[in-house]
Amino acid sequence: MTKNGRSLLEIILIDYRWVFVCFFLLPISFLYNFFYYARNVIVFRLNTAPKKHDNKVKNIQRQVQEWRKSGMKTKMCTARPGWQMMSFRRPLYKNYFTQIDCNLIDILEVDVSRRVIRVEPMVNMGQISATLAKLGWTIAIVPELDDLTVGGLVMGTGIESSSHLYGLFQHICVSYELVLADGSAIKCSKDENSELFYAVPWSYGTLGFLTAVEIKIIPASKYIRLKYEPVRGLKSLCQQFDKAASNKNNCFVEALQFSTDEAVIMTGVKVNDDEVEHNKV
Ligand SMILES: Cc1cc2nc3c(=O)[nH]c(=O)nc-3n(C[C@H](O)[C@H](O)[C@H](O)COP(=O)(O)OP(=O)(O)OC[C@H]3O[C@@H](n4cnc5c(N)ncnc54)[C@H](O)[C@@H]3O)c2cc1C
């Protein structure tokens, strides 16, 4: 024990956390993100993901069949490690479940004629934005953290500041492909296996392993004009927020509350290039 009864390790971890963050965590995060960004660009350009996808699904089916043959003594879960998840919860259950290696991290197809993007479930928001923005498209709901995955947003819940227009993340999804607990691979949409299609969102992986998702795309605008409106008082905040969300001209609506009495409502509208030039003059 040293200063104030704290051990040396506690002092280093608490008082000198910045050393670990600045010299280890930030550089390693930068390299990790750069590697995945570059990998995504190359895989998408070479279009190798669709061919590999079928084999990856077969690999999941094989693991599920092995679990069945071994007597199904434990439950199954994805082998995605806890440090990759957004949740602060440590997924201790993974220690005693049968982990199924999914490795489904690629964008499979952008079909502009059908206005859909088909992706594997571990594709994240940053990957989708970086790929679609270059093509002039976006998905209608982009939950704001780059690391949120399609699988997590479908099986958990996804929402963002355009949800007053488009609903929850599941409402912009056109179809899901899954491997079920009997090892079969199945596709569902509102016209095909529709009961499963409506049951998948919020099911937290209990109905099967998600292997691909088709999501609607919409044209992207290069600029968003933001308006910040300070509000005072909870009642006023609720009324003003409601009013902003009811106005369908607002493409994005979000509120940030600083205290019980102070908040700011942010609204955003899409702006064309020519309008931006006009403002500059
Ligand atoms: C700081 C912070 C900010 C956030 N901001 C937002 C936000 O702006 N908008 C928003 O909508 N949400 C937000 N969230 C919540 C987020 O939507 C959820 O945590 C969501 O579950 C995404 O997490 P994930 O991609 O890490 O998925 P995970 O947590 O890994 O997965 C969520 C669930 O889906 C299941 N699952 C995942 N992949 C598969 C698969 N392939 N097959 C079967 N089951 C699967 C998992 O088993 C788990 O039950 C935020 C969370 C945090 C911590």
CSV table of C-alpha atoms and ligand atoms in Angstrom, one decimal:
chain,number,residue,atom,x,y,z
A,1,MET,CA,0.0,0.0,0.0
A,2,THR,CA,1.2,3.5,-0.8
A,3,LYS,CA,-0.5,7.0,-0.9
A,4,ASN,CA,-4.0,7.0,0.8
A,5,GLY,CA,-4.0,3.3,1.2
A,6,ARG,CA,-4.0,2.7,-2.6
A,7,SER,CA,-1.8,0.2,-4.3
A,8,LEU,CA,0.8,1.3,-6.9
A,9,LEU,CA,-1.2,-0.4,-9.6
A,10,GLU,CA,-4.4,1.5,-8.6
A,11,ILE,CA,-2.5,4.8,-8.6
A,12,ILE,CA,-1.1,4.1,-12.1
A,13,LEU,CA,-4.5,3.0,-13.5
A,14,ILE,CA,-6.5,5.8,-12.0
A,15,ASP,CA,-4.2,8.9,-11.8
A,16,TYR,CA,-2.1,8.1,-14.9
A,17,ARG,CA,-4.7,6.6,-17.1
A,18,TRP,CA,-3.8,9.2,-19.8
A,19,VAL,CA,-0.5,7.5,-20.3
A,20,PHE,CA,-2.2,4.2,-21.2
A,21,VAL,CA,-4.8,6.1,-23.3
A,22,CYS,CA,-2.4,8.4,-25.2
A,23,PHE,CA,0.5,6.0,-25.8
A,24,PHE,CA,-1.3,2.7,-26.2
A,25,LEU,CA,-5.0,2.8,-26.7
A,26,LEU,CA,-5.3,5.7,-29.2
A,27,PRO,CA,-2.4,4.5,-31.5
A,28,ILE,CA,-3.7,0.9,-31.4
A,29,SER,CA,-7.3,2.0,-32.1
A,30,PHE,CA,-6.0,4.1,-35.0
A,31,LEU,CA,-4.1,1.2,-36.6
A,32,TYR,CA,-7.1,-1.2,-36.0
A,33,ASN,CA,-9.5,1.2,-37.7
A,34,PHE,CA,-7.1,2.0,-40.5
A,35,PHE,CA,-6.6,-1.7,-41.2
A,36,TYR,CA,-10.4,-2.4,-41.3
A,37,TYR,CA,-11.0,0.7,-43.5
A,38,ALA,CA,-8.4,-0.3,-46.0
A,39,ARG,CA,-9.6,-4.0,-45.9
A,40,ASN,CA,-13.1,-2.9,-46.6
A,41,VAL,CA,-12.1,-0.7,-49.6
A,42,ILE,CA,-10.1,-3.5,-51.1
A,43,VAL,CA,-12.6,-6.3,-50.6
A,44,PHE,CA,-15.5,-4.1,-52.0
A,45,ARG,CA,-13.4,-3.1,-55.0
A,46,LEU,CA,-12.3,-6.7,-55.8
A,47,ASN,CA,-15.9,-7.9,-55.1
A,48,THR,CA,-14.6,-11.1,-53.4
A,49,ALA,CA,-17.0,-11.1,-50.5
A,50,PRO,CA,-20.1,-12.6,-52.2
A,51,LYS,CA,-18.2,-15.7,-53.3
A,52,LYS,CA,-16.8,-16.2,-49.8
A,53,HIS,CA,-20.1,-15.6,-48.1
A,54,ASP,CA,-21.7,-19.0,-49.0
A,55,ASN,CA,-18.7,-20.8,-47.5
A,56,LYS,CA,-18.9,-18.7,-44.4
A,57,VAL,CA,-22.6,-19.6,-44.0
A,58,LYS,CA,-21.8,-23.3,-44.6
A,59,ASN,CA,-19.1,-23.1,-41.9
A,60,ILE,CA,-21.7,-21.8,-39.4
A,61,GLN,CA,-24.1,-24.6,-40.4
A,62,ARG,CA,-21.3,-27.1,-39.8
A,63,GLN,CA,-20.6,-25.7,-36.3
A,64,VAL,CA,-24.4,-25.8,-35.5
A,65,GLN,CA,-24.6,-29.5,-36.7
A,66,GLU,CA,-21.6,-30.4,-34.5
A,67,TRP,CA,-23.3,-28.8,-31.5
A,68,ARG,CA,-26.4,-30.9,-32.2
A,69,LYS,CA,-24.3,-34.1,-32.6
A,70,SER,CA,-22.5,-33.3,-29.3
A,71,GLY,CA,-25.9,-33.5,-27.5
A,72,MET,CA,-26.8,-29.8,-27.3
A,73,LYS,CA,-25.6,-29.6,-23.7
A,74,THR,CA,-25.0,-25.8,-23.7
A,75,LYS,CA,-26.7,-22.9,-25.4
A,76,MET,CA,-25.0,-21.3,-28.5
A,77,CYS,CA,-23.8,-17.7,-29.0
A,78,THR,CA,-21.6,-15.8,-31.5
A,79,ALA,CA,-17.9,-16.0,-30.8
A,80,ARG,CA,-17.6,-12.2,-31.1
A,81,PRO,CA,-15.4,-11.1,-28.2
A,82,GLY,CA,-16.8,-8.7,-25.5
A,83,TRP,CA,-14.3,-6.0,-26.3
A,84,GLN,CA,-15.7,-5.6,-29.8
A,85,MET,CA,-19.3,-5.0,-28.5
A,86,MET,CA,-20.7,-1.6,-27.8
A,87,SER,CA,-22.4,-2.7,-24.6
A,88,PHE,CA,-20.6,-2.0,-21.3
A,89,ARG,CA,-21.7,-5.4,-20.1
A,90,ARG,CA,-19.0,-8.1,-19.9
A,91,PRO,CA,-20.6,-11.1,-21.7
A,92,LEU,CA,-19.6,-13.7,-19.2
A,93,TYR,CA,-22.2,-16.1,-20.5
A,94,LYS,CA,-19.9,-16.6,-23.5
A,95,ASN,CA,-17.5,-18.5,-21.2
A,96,TYR,CA,-20.0,-21.4,-20.8
A,97,PHE,CA,-21.9,-21.2,-24.1
A,98,THR,CA,-20.9,-22.9,-27.3
A,99,GLN,CA,-19.3,-20.2,-29.3
A,100,ILE,CA,-20.0,-20.2,-33.0
A,101,ASP,CA,-17.4,-18.4,-35.2
A,102,CYS,CA,-19.3,-16.1,-37.5
A,103,ASN,CA,-16.7,-13.8,-39.1
A,104,LEU,CA,-19.3,-12.1,-41.2
A,105,ILE,CA,-17.7,-8.6,-41.6
A,106,ASP,CA,-18.2,-7.7,-45.3
A,107,ILE,CA,-20.5,-5.7,-47.5
A,108,LEU,CA,-21.9,-8.1,-50.1
A,109,GLU,CA,-23.6,-5.9,-52.7
A,110,VAL,CA,-24.9,-2.4,-53.4
A,111,ASP,CA,-27.9,-2.7,-55.8
A,112,VAL,CA,-28.8,0.8,-56.8
A,113,SER,CA,-31.7,-0.4,-59.1
A,114,ARG,CA,-33.5,-2.1,-56.2
A,115,ARG,CA,-32.2,0.6,-53.8
A,116,VAL,CA,-30.7,-1.9,-51.3
A,117,ILE,CA,-27.4,-2.7,-49.8
A,118,ARG,CA,-26.8,-6.4,-48.7
A,119,VAL,CA,-24.4,-6.8,-45.8
A,120,GLU,CA,-23.1,-9.3,-43.4
A,121,PRO,CA,-24.2,-8.7,-39.8
A,122,MET,CA,-20.8,-7.6,-38.3
A,123,VAL,CA,-20.6,-4.8,-40.9
A,124,ASN,CA,-20.6,-1.5,-38.9
A,125,MET,CA,-22.1,1.9,-39.5
A,126,GLY,CA,-18.6,3.4,-40.4
A,127,GLN,CA,-18.1,0.8,-43.1
A,128,ILE,CA,-21.5,1.4,-44.6
A,129,SER,CA,-21.2,5.2,-44.6
A,130,ALA,CA,-17.6,5.1,-46.1
A,131,THR,CA,-18.8,2.8,-48.9
A,132,LEU,CA,-22.1,4.4,-49.7
A,133,ALA,CA,-21.0,8.0,-49.4
A,134,LYS,CA,-18.6,7.6,-52.4
A,135,LEU,CA,-21.5,6.3,-54.5
A,136,GLY,CA,-23.9,9.2,-53.4
A,137,TRP,CA,-26.1,7.0,-51.2
A,138,THR,CA,-26.8,6.4,-47.6
A,139,ILE,CA,-29.0,4.3,-45.4
A,140,ALA,CA,-32.0,6.3,-44.0
A,141,ILE,CA,-31.0,5.7,-40.3
A,142,VAL,CA,-27.3,5.8,-39.4
A,143,PRO,CA,-26.9,5.2,-35.7
A,144,GLU,CA,-24.2,7.6,-34.7
A,145,LEU,CA,-21.4,5.5,-33.5
A,146,ASP,CA,-19.2,4.0,-36.3
A,147,ASP,CA,-18.7,0.8,-34.4
A,148,LEU,CA,-22.4,-0.2,-34.0
A,149,THR,CA,-23.0,-3.3,-36.2
A,150,VAL,CA,-26.0,-4.2,-38.3
A,151,GLY,CA,-26.4,-7.5,-36.4
A,152,GLY,CA,-26.5,-5.6,-33.1
A,153,LEU,CA,-28.9,-3.0,-34.4
A,154,VAL,CA,-31.3,-5.6,-35.8
A,155,MET,CA,-31.1,-8.1,-33.0
A,156,GLY,CA,-30.9,-5.3,-30.3
A,157,THR,CA,-32.4,-2.0,-31.2
A,158,GLY,CA,-31.4,0.8,-33.5
A,159,ILE,CA,-32.6,4.4,-33.5
A,160,GLU,CA,-31.2,7.7,-34.6
A,161,SER,CA,-32.2,11.3,-35.3
A,162,SER,CA,-34.0,10.5,-38.6
A,163,SER,CA,-36.2,7.9,-36.8
A,164,HIS,CA,-39.1,10.3,-36.6
A,165,LEU,CA,-39.4,9.8,-40.4
A,166,TYR,CA,-38.2,6.2,-41.0
A,167,GLY,CA,-38.9,4.4,-37.7
A,168,LEU,CA,-36.4,2.0,-36.0
A,169,PHE,CA,-33.4,0.4,-37.7
A,170,GLN,CA,-35.5,-2.8,-38.4
A,171,HIS,CA,-38.0,-0.7,-40.4
A,172,ILE,CA,-35.4,0.0,-43.1
A,173,CYS,CA,-34.5,-3.6,-43.4
A,174,VAL,CA,-35.9,-5.5,-46.3
A,175,SER,CA,-34.8,-9.1,-45.6
A,176,TYR,CA,-32.8,-11.2,-43.1
A,177,GLU,CA,-30.9,-14.4,-43.8
A,178,LEU,CA,-30.3,-16.7,-40.8
A,179,VAL,CA,-28.9,-20.1,-39.8
A,180,LEU,CA,-31.4,-21.7,-37.4
A,181,ALA,CA,-30.8,-24.0,-34.5
A,182,ASP,CA,-31.5,-27.1,-36.7
A,183,GLY,CA,-28.6,-26.0,-39.0
A,184,SER,CA,-30.8,-24.9,-41.9
A,185,ALA,CA,-30.2,-21.6,-43.7
A,186,ILE,CA,-33.3,-19.5,-44.3
A,187,LYS,CA,-34.2,-16.1,-45.8
A,188,CYS,CA,-37.2,-14.1,-44.6
A,189,SER,CA,-38.8,-10.9,-45.7
A,190,LYS,CA,-42.3,-9.5,-45.5
A,191,ASP,CA,-43.4,-11.8,-48.4
A,192,GLU,CA,-41.3,-14.9,-47.5
A,193,ASN,CA,-41.3,-16.5,-44.0
A,194,SER,CA,-42.9,-13.3,-42.8
A,195,GLU,CA,-43.6,-14.5,-39.2
A,196,LEU,CA,-39.8,-14.9,-38.8
A,197,PHE,CA,-39.1,-11.6,-40.5
A,198,TYR,CA,-41.3,-9.7,-37.9
A,199,ALA,CA,-39.9,-11.8,-35.0
A,200,VAL,CA,-36.2,-11.3,-35.7
A,201,PRO,CA,-35.8,-7.6,-34.5
A,202,TRP,CA,-35.2,-7.4,-30.7
A,203,SER,CA,-34.8,-11.2,-30.5
A,204,TYR,CA,-31.2,-10.8,-29.3
A,205,GLY,CA,-29.9,-13.8,-31.2
A,206,THR,CA,-32.5,-16.3,-29.7
A,207,LEU,CA,-34.0,-17.3,-33.1
A,208,GLY,CA,-30.8,-18.0,-35.0
A,209,PHE,CA,-27.5,-16.6,-36.3
A,210,LEU,CA,-28.0,-13.7,-38.6
A,211,THR,CA,-25.9,-14.1,-41.7
A,212,ALA,CA,-27.0,-11.3,-44.1
A,213,VAL,CA,-29.3,-8.3,-44.1
A,214,GLU,CA,-30.7,-6.3,-47.0
A,215,ILE,CA,-31.2,-2.6,-46.0
A,216,LYS,CA,-32.9,0.2,-48.0
A,217,ILE,CA,-30.7,3.0,-49.3
A,218,ILE,CA,-31.7,6.6,-50.2
A,219,PRO,CA,-29.8,9.3,-52.0
A,220,ALA,CA,-27.4,11.2,-49.8
A,221,SER,CA,-27.0,14.9,-49.6
A,222,LYS,CA,-23.5,16.3,-49.2
A,223,TYR,CA,-24.5,19.0,-46.6
A,224,ILE,CA,-26.9,19.2,-43.6
A,225,ARG,CA,-27.9,22.6,-42.3
A,226,LEU,CA,-28.2,22.4,-38.5
A,227,LYS,CA,-30.3,24.7,-36.3
A,228,TYR,CA,-29.7,24.9,-32.6
A,229,GLU,CA,-32.6,26.1,-30.4
A,230,PRO,CA,-32.0,26.5,-26.7
A,231,VAL,CA,-35.0,25.6,-24.5
A,232,ARG,CA,-35.8,26.1,-20.8
A,233,GLY,CA,-38.0,23.9,-18.7
A,234,LEU,CA,-39.0,20.2,-19.2
A,235,LYS,CA,-42.5,21.1,-20.4
A,236,SER,CA,-41.1,23.4,-23.0
A,237,LEU,CA,-38.5,20.9,-24.1
A,238,CYS,CA,-41.2,18.2,-24.6
A,239,GLN,CA,-43.5,20.5,-26.5
A,240,GLN,CA,-40.7,22.0,-28.7
A,241,PHE,CA,-39.2,18.5,-29.4
A,242,ASP,CA,-42.7,17.2,-30.3
A,243,LYS,CA,-43.2,20.1,-32.7
A,244,ALA,CA,-39.8,19.6,-34.3
A,245,ALA,CA,-40.4,15.9,-34.8
A,246,SER,CA,-43.9,16.5,-36.3
A,247,ASN,CA,-42.4,18.8,-38.9
A,248,LYS,CA,-41.6,16.4,-41.8
A,249,ASN,CA,-39.3,19.0,-43.4
A,250,ASN,CA,-36.8,18.3,-40.6
A,251,CYS,CA,-34.7,15.4,-41.7
A,252,PHE,CA,-33.0,15.1,-38.3
A,253,VAL,CA,-34.2,15.9,-34.8
A,254,GLU,CA,-32.2,15.4,-31.7
A,255,ALA,CA,-32.2,17.0,-28.2
A,256,LEU,CA,-29.4,17.4,-25.7
A,257,GLN,CA,-30.3,18.0,-22.1
A,258,PHE,CA,-27.8,19.7,-19.8
A,259,SER,CA,-29.9,19.9,-16.6
A,260,THR,CA,-33.5,19.6,-15.6
A,261,ASP,CA,-34.0,23.1,-16.8
A,262,GLU,CA,-31.6,23.6,-19.8
A,263,ALA,CA,-31.6,21.8,-23.1
A,264,VAL,CA,-30.9,22.4,-26.8
A,265,ILE,CA,-32.9,21.0,-29.7
A,266,MET,CA,-31.1,20.4,-32.9
A,267,THR,CA,-32.8,20.1,-36.2
A,268,GLY,CA,-31.2,19.3,-39.5
A,269,VAL,CA,-32.3,19.7,-43.2
A,270,LYS,CA,-30.5,18.4,-46.2
A,271,VAL,CA,-28.9,21.1,-48.3
A,272,ASN,CA,-27.9,21.0,-52.0
A,273,ASP,CA,-24.5,22.1,-53.3
A,274,ASP,CA,-25.9,25.1,-55.0
A,275,GLU,CA,-27.6,26.4,-51.8
A,276,VAL,CA,-24.2,26.2,-50.0
A,277,GLU,CA,-22.5,28.2,-52.8
A,278,HIS,CA,-25.3,30.8,-52.6
A,279,ASN,CA,-24.7,31.2,-48.8
A,280,LYS,CA,-21.0,31.7,-49.3
A,281,VAL,CA,-21.6,34.7,-51.6
B,1,LIG,C1,-22.2,4.8,-25.9
B,1,LIG,C2,-23.3,4.1,-26.6
B,1,LIG,C3,-24.0,4.8,-27.6
B,1,LIG,C4,-25.0,4.2,-28.3
B,1,LIG,N1,-25.6,5.0,-29.3
B,1,LIG,C5,-26.6,4.4,-30.0
B,1,LIG,C6,-27.3,5.2,-31.0
B,1,LIG,O1,-27.0,6.3,-31.3
B,1,LIG,N2,-28.3,4.6,-31.6
B,1,LIG,C7,-28.7,3.3,-31.3
B,1,LIG,O2,-29.6,2.8,-32.0
B,1,LIG,N3,-28.0,2.6,-30.4
B,1,LIG,C8,-27.0,3.1,-29.7
B,1,LIG,N4,-26.4,2.4,-28.7
B,1,LIG,C9,-26.9,1.0,-28.4
B,1,LIG,C10,-26.6,0.0,-29.5
B,1,LIG,O3,-27.6,0.1,-30.4
B,1,LIG,C11,-26.7,-1.4,-28.9
B,1,LIG,O4,-25.6,-1.6,-28.0
B,1,LIG,C12,-26.7,-2.5,-30.0
B,1,LIG,O5,-26.9,-3.7,-29.5
B,1,LIG,C13,-25.4,-2.5,-30.9
B,1,LIG,O6,-24.3,-3.1,-30.3
B,1,LIG,P1,-23.3,-4.1,-31.1
B,1,LIG,O7,-23.3,-3.7,-32.5
B,1,LIG,O8,-22.0,-4.0,-30.4
B,1,LIG,O9,-24.0,-5.5,-31.0
B,1,LIG,P2,-23.9,-6.6,-29.8
B,1,LIG,O10,-24.1,-5.9,-28.5
B,1,LIG,O11,-22.7,-7.4,-30.1
B,1,LIG,O12,-25.2,-7.4,-30.1
B,1,LIG,C14,-26.5,-7.1,-29.7
B,1,LIG,C15,-27.4,-8.3,-29.6
B,1,LIG,O13,-27.5,-8.8,-30.9
B,1,LIG,C16,-27.1,-10.2,-31.0
B,1,LIG,N5,-26.4,-10.4,-32.3
B,1,LIG,C17,-25.4,-9.6,-32.8
B,1,LIG,N6,-25.0,-10.2,-34.0
B,1,LIG,C18,-25.7,-11.3,-34.2
B,1,LIG,C19,-25.8,-12.3,-35.2
B,1,LIG,N7,-25.0,-12.3,-36.3
B,1,LIG,N8,-26.6,-13.3,-35.0
B,1,LIG,C20,-27.4,-13.4,-34.0
B,1,LIG,N9,-27.4,-12.5,-33.0
B,1,LIG,C21,-26.6,-11.5,-33.1
B,1,LIG,C22,-26.1,-10.4,-29.8
B,1,LIG,O14,-26.1,-11.7,-29.4
B,1,LIG,C23,-26.8,-9.5,-28.8
B,1,LIG,O15,-27.8,-10.1,-28.1
B,1,LIG,C24,-25.4,2.9,-28.0
B,1,LIG,C25,-24.7,2.1,-27.1
B,1,LIG,C26,-23.6,2.7,-26.4
B,1,LIG,C27,-22.9,1.9,-25.4
